[in-house]
Structure formats: structure tokens, C-alpha cells
mmCIF file of C-alpha atoms in Angstrom:
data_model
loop_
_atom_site.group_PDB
_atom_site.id
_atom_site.type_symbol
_atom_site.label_atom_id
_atom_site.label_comp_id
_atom_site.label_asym_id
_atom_site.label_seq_id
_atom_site.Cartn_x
_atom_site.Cartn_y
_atom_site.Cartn_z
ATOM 1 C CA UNK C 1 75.020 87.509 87.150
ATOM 2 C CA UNK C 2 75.177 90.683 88.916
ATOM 3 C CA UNK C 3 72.375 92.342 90.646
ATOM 4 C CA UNK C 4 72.123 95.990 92.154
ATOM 5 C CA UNK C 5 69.327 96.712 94.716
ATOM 6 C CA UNK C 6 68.996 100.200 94.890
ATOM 7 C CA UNK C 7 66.776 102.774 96.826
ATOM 8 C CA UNK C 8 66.955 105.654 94.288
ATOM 9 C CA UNK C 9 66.418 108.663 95.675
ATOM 10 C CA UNK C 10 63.632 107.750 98.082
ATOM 11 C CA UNK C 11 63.059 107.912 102.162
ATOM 12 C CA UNK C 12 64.589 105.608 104.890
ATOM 13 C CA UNK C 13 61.892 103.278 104.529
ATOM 14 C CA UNK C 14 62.898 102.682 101.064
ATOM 15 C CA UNK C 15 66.734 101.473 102.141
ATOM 16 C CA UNK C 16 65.144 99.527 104.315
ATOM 17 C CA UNK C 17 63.605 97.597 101.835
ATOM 18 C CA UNK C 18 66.982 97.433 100.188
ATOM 19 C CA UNK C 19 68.134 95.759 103.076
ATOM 20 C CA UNK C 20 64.999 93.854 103.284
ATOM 21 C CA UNK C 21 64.941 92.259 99.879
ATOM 22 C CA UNK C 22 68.336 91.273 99.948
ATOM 23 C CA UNK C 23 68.112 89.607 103.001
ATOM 24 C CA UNK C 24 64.657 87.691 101.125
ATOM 25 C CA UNK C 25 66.621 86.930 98.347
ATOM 26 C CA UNK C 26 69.216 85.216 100.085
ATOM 27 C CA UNK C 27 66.936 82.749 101.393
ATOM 28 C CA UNK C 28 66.074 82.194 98.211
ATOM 29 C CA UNK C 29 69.269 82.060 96.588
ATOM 30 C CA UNK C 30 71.992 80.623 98.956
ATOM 31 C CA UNK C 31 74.574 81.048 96.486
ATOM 32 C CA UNK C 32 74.277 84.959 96.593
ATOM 33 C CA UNK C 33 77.650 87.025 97.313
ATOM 34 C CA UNK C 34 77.621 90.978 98.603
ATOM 35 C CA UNK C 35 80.178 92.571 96.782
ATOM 36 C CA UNK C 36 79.846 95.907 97.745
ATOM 37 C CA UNK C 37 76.829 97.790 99.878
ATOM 38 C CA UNK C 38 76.496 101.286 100.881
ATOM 39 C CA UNK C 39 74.842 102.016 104.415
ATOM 40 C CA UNK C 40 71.788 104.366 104.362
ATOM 41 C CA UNK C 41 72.595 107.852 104.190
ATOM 42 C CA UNK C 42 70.492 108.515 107.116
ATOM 43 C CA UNK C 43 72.785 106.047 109.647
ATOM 44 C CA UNK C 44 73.344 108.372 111.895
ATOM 45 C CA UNK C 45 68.886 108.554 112.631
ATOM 46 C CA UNK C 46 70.571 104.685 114.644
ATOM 47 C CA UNK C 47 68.268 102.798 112.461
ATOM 48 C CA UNK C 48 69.890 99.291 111.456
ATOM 49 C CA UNK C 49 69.764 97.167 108.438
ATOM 50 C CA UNK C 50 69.053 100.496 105.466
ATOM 51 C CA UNK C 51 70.986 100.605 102.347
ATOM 52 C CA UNK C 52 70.836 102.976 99.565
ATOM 53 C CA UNK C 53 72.343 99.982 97.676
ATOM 54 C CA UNK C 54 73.661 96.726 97.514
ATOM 55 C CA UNK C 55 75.798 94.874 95.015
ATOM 56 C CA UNK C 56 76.125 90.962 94.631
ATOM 57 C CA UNK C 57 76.785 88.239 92.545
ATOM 58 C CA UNK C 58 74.938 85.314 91.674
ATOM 59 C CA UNK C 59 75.080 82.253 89.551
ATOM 60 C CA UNK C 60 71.094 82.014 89.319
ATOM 61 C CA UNK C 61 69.083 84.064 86.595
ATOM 62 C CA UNK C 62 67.503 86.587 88.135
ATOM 63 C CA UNK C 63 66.510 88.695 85.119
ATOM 64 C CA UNK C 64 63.045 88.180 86.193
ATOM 65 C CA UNK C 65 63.554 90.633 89.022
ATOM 66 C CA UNK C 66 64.677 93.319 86.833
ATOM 67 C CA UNK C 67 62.451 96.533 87.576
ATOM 68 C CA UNK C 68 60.813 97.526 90.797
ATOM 69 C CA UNK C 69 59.607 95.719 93.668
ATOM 70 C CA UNK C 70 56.797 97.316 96.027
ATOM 71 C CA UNK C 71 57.048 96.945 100.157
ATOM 72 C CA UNK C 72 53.781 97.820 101.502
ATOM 73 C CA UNK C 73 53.877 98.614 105.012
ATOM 74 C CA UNK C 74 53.276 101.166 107.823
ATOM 75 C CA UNK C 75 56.695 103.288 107.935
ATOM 76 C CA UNK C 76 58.338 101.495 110.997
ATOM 77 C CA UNK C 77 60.607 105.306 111.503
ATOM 78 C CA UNK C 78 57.122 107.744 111.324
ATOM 79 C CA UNK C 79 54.030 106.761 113.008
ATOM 80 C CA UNK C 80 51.373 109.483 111.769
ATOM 81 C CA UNK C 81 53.075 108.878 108.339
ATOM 82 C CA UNK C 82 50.004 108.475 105.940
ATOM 83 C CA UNK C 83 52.648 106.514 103.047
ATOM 84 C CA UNK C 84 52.264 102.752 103.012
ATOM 85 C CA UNK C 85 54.276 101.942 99.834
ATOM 86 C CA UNK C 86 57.637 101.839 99.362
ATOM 87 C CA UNK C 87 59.919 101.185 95.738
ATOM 88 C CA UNK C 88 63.334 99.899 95.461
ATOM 89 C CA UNK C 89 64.737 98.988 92.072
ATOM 90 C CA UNK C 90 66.552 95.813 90.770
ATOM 91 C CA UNK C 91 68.806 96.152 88.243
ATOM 92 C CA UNK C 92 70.859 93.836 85.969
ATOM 93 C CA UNK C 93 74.402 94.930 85.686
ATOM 94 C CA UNK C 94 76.330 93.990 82.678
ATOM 95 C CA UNK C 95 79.072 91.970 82.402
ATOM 96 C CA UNK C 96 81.653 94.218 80.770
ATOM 97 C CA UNK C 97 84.543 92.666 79.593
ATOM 98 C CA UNK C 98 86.918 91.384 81.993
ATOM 99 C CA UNK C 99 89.774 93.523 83.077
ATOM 100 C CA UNK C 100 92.677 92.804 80.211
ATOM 101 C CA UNK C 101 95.486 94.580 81.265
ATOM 102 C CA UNK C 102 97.324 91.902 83.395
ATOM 103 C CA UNK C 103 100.074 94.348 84.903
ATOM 104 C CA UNK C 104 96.932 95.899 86.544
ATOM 105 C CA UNK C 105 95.727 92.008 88.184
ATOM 106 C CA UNK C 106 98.015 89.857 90.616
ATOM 107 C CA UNK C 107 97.098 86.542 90.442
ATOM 108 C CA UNK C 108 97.426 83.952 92.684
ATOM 109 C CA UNK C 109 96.598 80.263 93.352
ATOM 110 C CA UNK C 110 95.648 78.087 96.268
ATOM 111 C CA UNK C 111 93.955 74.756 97.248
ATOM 112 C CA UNK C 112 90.183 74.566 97.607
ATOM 113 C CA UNK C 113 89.196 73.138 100.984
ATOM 114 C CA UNK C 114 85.627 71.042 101.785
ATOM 115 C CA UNK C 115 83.600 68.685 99.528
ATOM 116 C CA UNK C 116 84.494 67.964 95.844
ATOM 117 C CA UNK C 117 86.839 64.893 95.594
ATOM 118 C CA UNK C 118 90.712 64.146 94.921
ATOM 119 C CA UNK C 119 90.765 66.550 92.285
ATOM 120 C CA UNK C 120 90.270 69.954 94.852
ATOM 121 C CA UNK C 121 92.573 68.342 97.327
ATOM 122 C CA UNK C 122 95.166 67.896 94.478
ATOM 123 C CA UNK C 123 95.297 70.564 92.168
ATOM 124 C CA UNK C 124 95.261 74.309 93.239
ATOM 125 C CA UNK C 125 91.730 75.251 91.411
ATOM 126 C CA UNK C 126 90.643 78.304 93.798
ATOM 127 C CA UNK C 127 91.923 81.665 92.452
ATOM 128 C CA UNK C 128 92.383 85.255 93.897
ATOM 129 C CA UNK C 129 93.198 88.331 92.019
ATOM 130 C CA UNK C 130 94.298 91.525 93.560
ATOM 131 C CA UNK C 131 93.683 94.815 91.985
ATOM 132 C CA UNK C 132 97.267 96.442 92.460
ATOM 133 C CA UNK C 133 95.814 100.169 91.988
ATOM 134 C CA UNK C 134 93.051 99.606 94.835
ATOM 135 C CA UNK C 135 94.050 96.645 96.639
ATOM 136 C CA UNK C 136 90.914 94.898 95.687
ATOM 137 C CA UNK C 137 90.744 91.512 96.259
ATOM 138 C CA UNK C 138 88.164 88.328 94.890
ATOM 139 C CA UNK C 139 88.515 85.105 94.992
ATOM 140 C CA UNK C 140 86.668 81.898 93.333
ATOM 141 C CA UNK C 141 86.575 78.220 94.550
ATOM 142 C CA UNK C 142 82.892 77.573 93.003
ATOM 143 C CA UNK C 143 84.411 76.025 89.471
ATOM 144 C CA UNK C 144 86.544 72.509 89.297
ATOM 145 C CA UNK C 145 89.118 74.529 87.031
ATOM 146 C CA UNK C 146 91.395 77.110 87.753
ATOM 147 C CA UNK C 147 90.612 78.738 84.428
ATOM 148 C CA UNK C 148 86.954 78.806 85.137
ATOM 149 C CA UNK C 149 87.734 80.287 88.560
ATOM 150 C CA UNK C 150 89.831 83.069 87.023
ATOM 151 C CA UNK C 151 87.415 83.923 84.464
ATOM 152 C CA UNK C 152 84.561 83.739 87.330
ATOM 153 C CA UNK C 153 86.721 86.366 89.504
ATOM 154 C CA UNK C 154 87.241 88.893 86.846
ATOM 155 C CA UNK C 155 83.880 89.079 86.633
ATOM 156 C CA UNK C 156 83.924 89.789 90.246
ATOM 157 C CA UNK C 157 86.107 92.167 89.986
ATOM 158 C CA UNK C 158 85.272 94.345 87.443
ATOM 159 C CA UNK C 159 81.765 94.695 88.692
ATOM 160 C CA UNK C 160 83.095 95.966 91.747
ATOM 161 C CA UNK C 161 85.442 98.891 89.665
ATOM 162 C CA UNK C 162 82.352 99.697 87.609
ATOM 163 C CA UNK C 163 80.653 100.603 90.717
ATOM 164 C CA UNK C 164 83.432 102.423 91.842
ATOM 165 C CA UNK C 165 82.984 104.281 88.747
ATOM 166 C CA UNK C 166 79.714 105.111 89.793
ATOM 167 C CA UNK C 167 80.424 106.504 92.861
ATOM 168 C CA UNK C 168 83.120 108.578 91.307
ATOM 169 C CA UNK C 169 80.552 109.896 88.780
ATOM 170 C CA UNK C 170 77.764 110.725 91.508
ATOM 171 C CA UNK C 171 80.587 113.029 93.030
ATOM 172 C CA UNK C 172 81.150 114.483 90.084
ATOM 173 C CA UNK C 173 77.444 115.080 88.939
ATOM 174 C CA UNK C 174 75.083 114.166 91.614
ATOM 175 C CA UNK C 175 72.087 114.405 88.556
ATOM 176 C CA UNK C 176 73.881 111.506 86.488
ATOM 177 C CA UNK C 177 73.592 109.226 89.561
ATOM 178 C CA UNK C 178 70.054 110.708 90.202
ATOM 179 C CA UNK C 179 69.172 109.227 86.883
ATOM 180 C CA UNK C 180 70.936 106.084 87.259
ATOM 181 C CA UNK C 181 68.567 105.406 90.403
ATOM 182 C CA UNK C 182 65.770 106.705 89.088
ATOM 183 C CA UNK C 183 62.784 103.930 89.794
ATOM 184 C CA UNK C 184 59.768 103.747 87.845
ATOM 185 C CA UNK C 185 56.538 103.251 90.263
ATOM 186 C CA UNK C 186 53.876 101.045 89.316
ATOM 187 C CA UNK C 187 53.731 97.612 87.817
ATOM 188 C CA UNK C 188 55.858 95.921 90.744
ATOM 189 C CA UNK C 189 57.836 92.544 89.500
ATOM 190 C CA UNK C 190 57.342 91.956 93.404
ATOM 191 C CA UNK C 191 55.504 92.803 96.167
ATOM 192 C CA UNK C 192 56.578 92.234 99.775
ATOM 193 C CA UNK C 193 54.154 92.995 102.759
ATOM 194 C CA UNK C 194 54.157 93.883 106.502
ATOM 195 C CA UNK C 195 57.520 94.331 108.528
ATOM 196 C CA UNK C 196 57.828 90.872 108.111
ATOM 197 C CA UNK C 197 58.541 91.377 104.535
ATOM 198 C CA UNK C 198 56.445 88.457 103.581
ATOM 199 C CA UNK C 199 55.969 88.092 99.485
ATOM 200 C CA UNK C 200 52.486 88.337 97.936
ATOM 201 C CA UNK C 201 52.052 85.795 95.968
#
């Protein structure tokens, strides 16, 4: 499954969070892998640790998180700042059809290393593809076959040239992204609290 945190078009605080939840999230679910994150657009204020979004993949259902998740906390960047709440939204991306067109995909084999038995010390199961037009490159160990693996990795990889799609697009017309992000306040799936970032239960 792949998940996009994203800070829409809100304040600092906001890709914080992004940063924030991800970080919760991982606790959560170990198996989580970034594929692609885009530092806030305010880096150069110094502050660490903001994102306007991140991408990653997991193997868990988290379909349940889909919509927005509230941080309420004191802005740690303004101290007379009167704001307390904070949205980021978490979106479900689609997985699109794999990438078809094997001219565009090297592919290439390897042993897995670690745990697993004779079978991953024998047999090359872990897969990388390489994205000839942007030198892209995944890989998957996480399946026993090799044909799992691939299929596991195009996934990976075309989520990755969808969002460079996006970014492409928000170049082009900065109001398409602007309603891609949009969040819709109210009725949190989540609610974090404090700079801790502890969840209300």
C-alpha cells in the first residue's frame, strides 16, 4: 500500500506534523519504506524535521488513516501565536498498473542476505529494477519468489513516477496541486497532542 502524508497548503507547523506522523507511524509499522519526501519549503527558517510531504510504502492496511489527522499543540516556531491546531492529510495512493513497457525497466537479480532458510541463500529471489529514463532504482527482498519481488518493485516504482508526475503538474499549474493537497478540517481520523506528539486515544 502506498501512503502520502501531506501538509497541503498550510504553515510550518503543519510540515512538521508531516514529519511528525511519519516518524509515529513508523513505530507503529516497522515495515514502512520512504520512497520519496520533500523538505519543507520554509528550510531555509533552520528548522529540522518539516515536510510538505512524504511518500512510503507499506505492506499493512492503513486505509483507516485515510483523511486528516489533527496535532494540537502550541506552535513550537511562534510564541504569541494564538493557533493550537494543526491538519495534515493522509492519503491512499493507487496502485496503477505496473510499468509494462520492459525496454523502459532493467532488471536485475541478486541473492537475499539474513534470515529465511536454504532457499534465500540458494536461489537469487531479491530483485532491482532501474528506470533507464531517470535512473530510478527499487529493489525487493521481502517475498520468497523472485516473481513476487518483481511484481512488489514495480509497484515501487511506479508510485515513485506518479509522484514525479505530480511535481511536474504543480509546475505547470500550481492550482491543480493546490487541489490535490487540499485538506478537509474537522472530523480528525487522528489526533496527536503536545510536542511530544503523543496520540489521543
Amino acid at each position: 500500500m502506498i501512503i502520502q502524508i501531506s501538509s497541503g497548503q498550510g504553515p510550518e507547523e503543519c510540515e512538521l506534523a508531516v514529519g511528525k506522523l511519519y516518524e509515529a507511524l513508523k513505530e507503529e509499522f516497522p515495515d514502512m519504506e520512504l520512497l520519496s519526501s520533500h523538505v519543507s519549503r520554509n528550510a531555509k527558517s533552520g528548522h529540522s524535521g518539516c515536510y510538505s510531504s512524504i511518500l512510503f510504502f507499506t505492506e499493512c492496511d492503513l486505509s483507516g488513516l485515510e483523511g486528516t489527522v489533527l496535532w494540537t499543540c502550541k506552535s513550537p516556531f511562534r510564541t504569541n501565536h494564538k493557533r493550537k491546531n494543526w491538519y495534515v492529510d493522509v492519503s491512499v495512493i493507487p496502485e496503477a498498473e505496473a510499468v509494462s513497457c520492459e525496454e523502459e525497466v532493467r532488471f536485475e537479480r541478486f541473492h537475499c542476505g539474513g534470515k529465511g532458510g536454504q532457499n534465500v541463500n540458494k536461489v537469487e529471489t531479491g530483485v532491482r529494477l532501474i528506470h533507464i529514463a531517470t535512473g530510478i532504482t527499487v529493489t525487493s527482498t521481502t517475498e520468497r519468489s523472485q516473481y513476487l519481488n518483481r511484481k512488489n518493485a514495480l509497484v515501487k516504482l511506479n508510485a515513485i513516477l506518479r509522484q514525479q508526475e505530480r511535481e511536474n503538474r504543480q509546475k505547470q499549474a500550481d492550482s491543480a496541486w493546490r487541489e490535490h493537497t487540499r485538506i478537509v478540517r474537522g472530523n480528525p481520523v487522528r489526533t496527536y497532542e503536545g510536542i511530544e506528539f503523543q496520540r489521543k486515544v
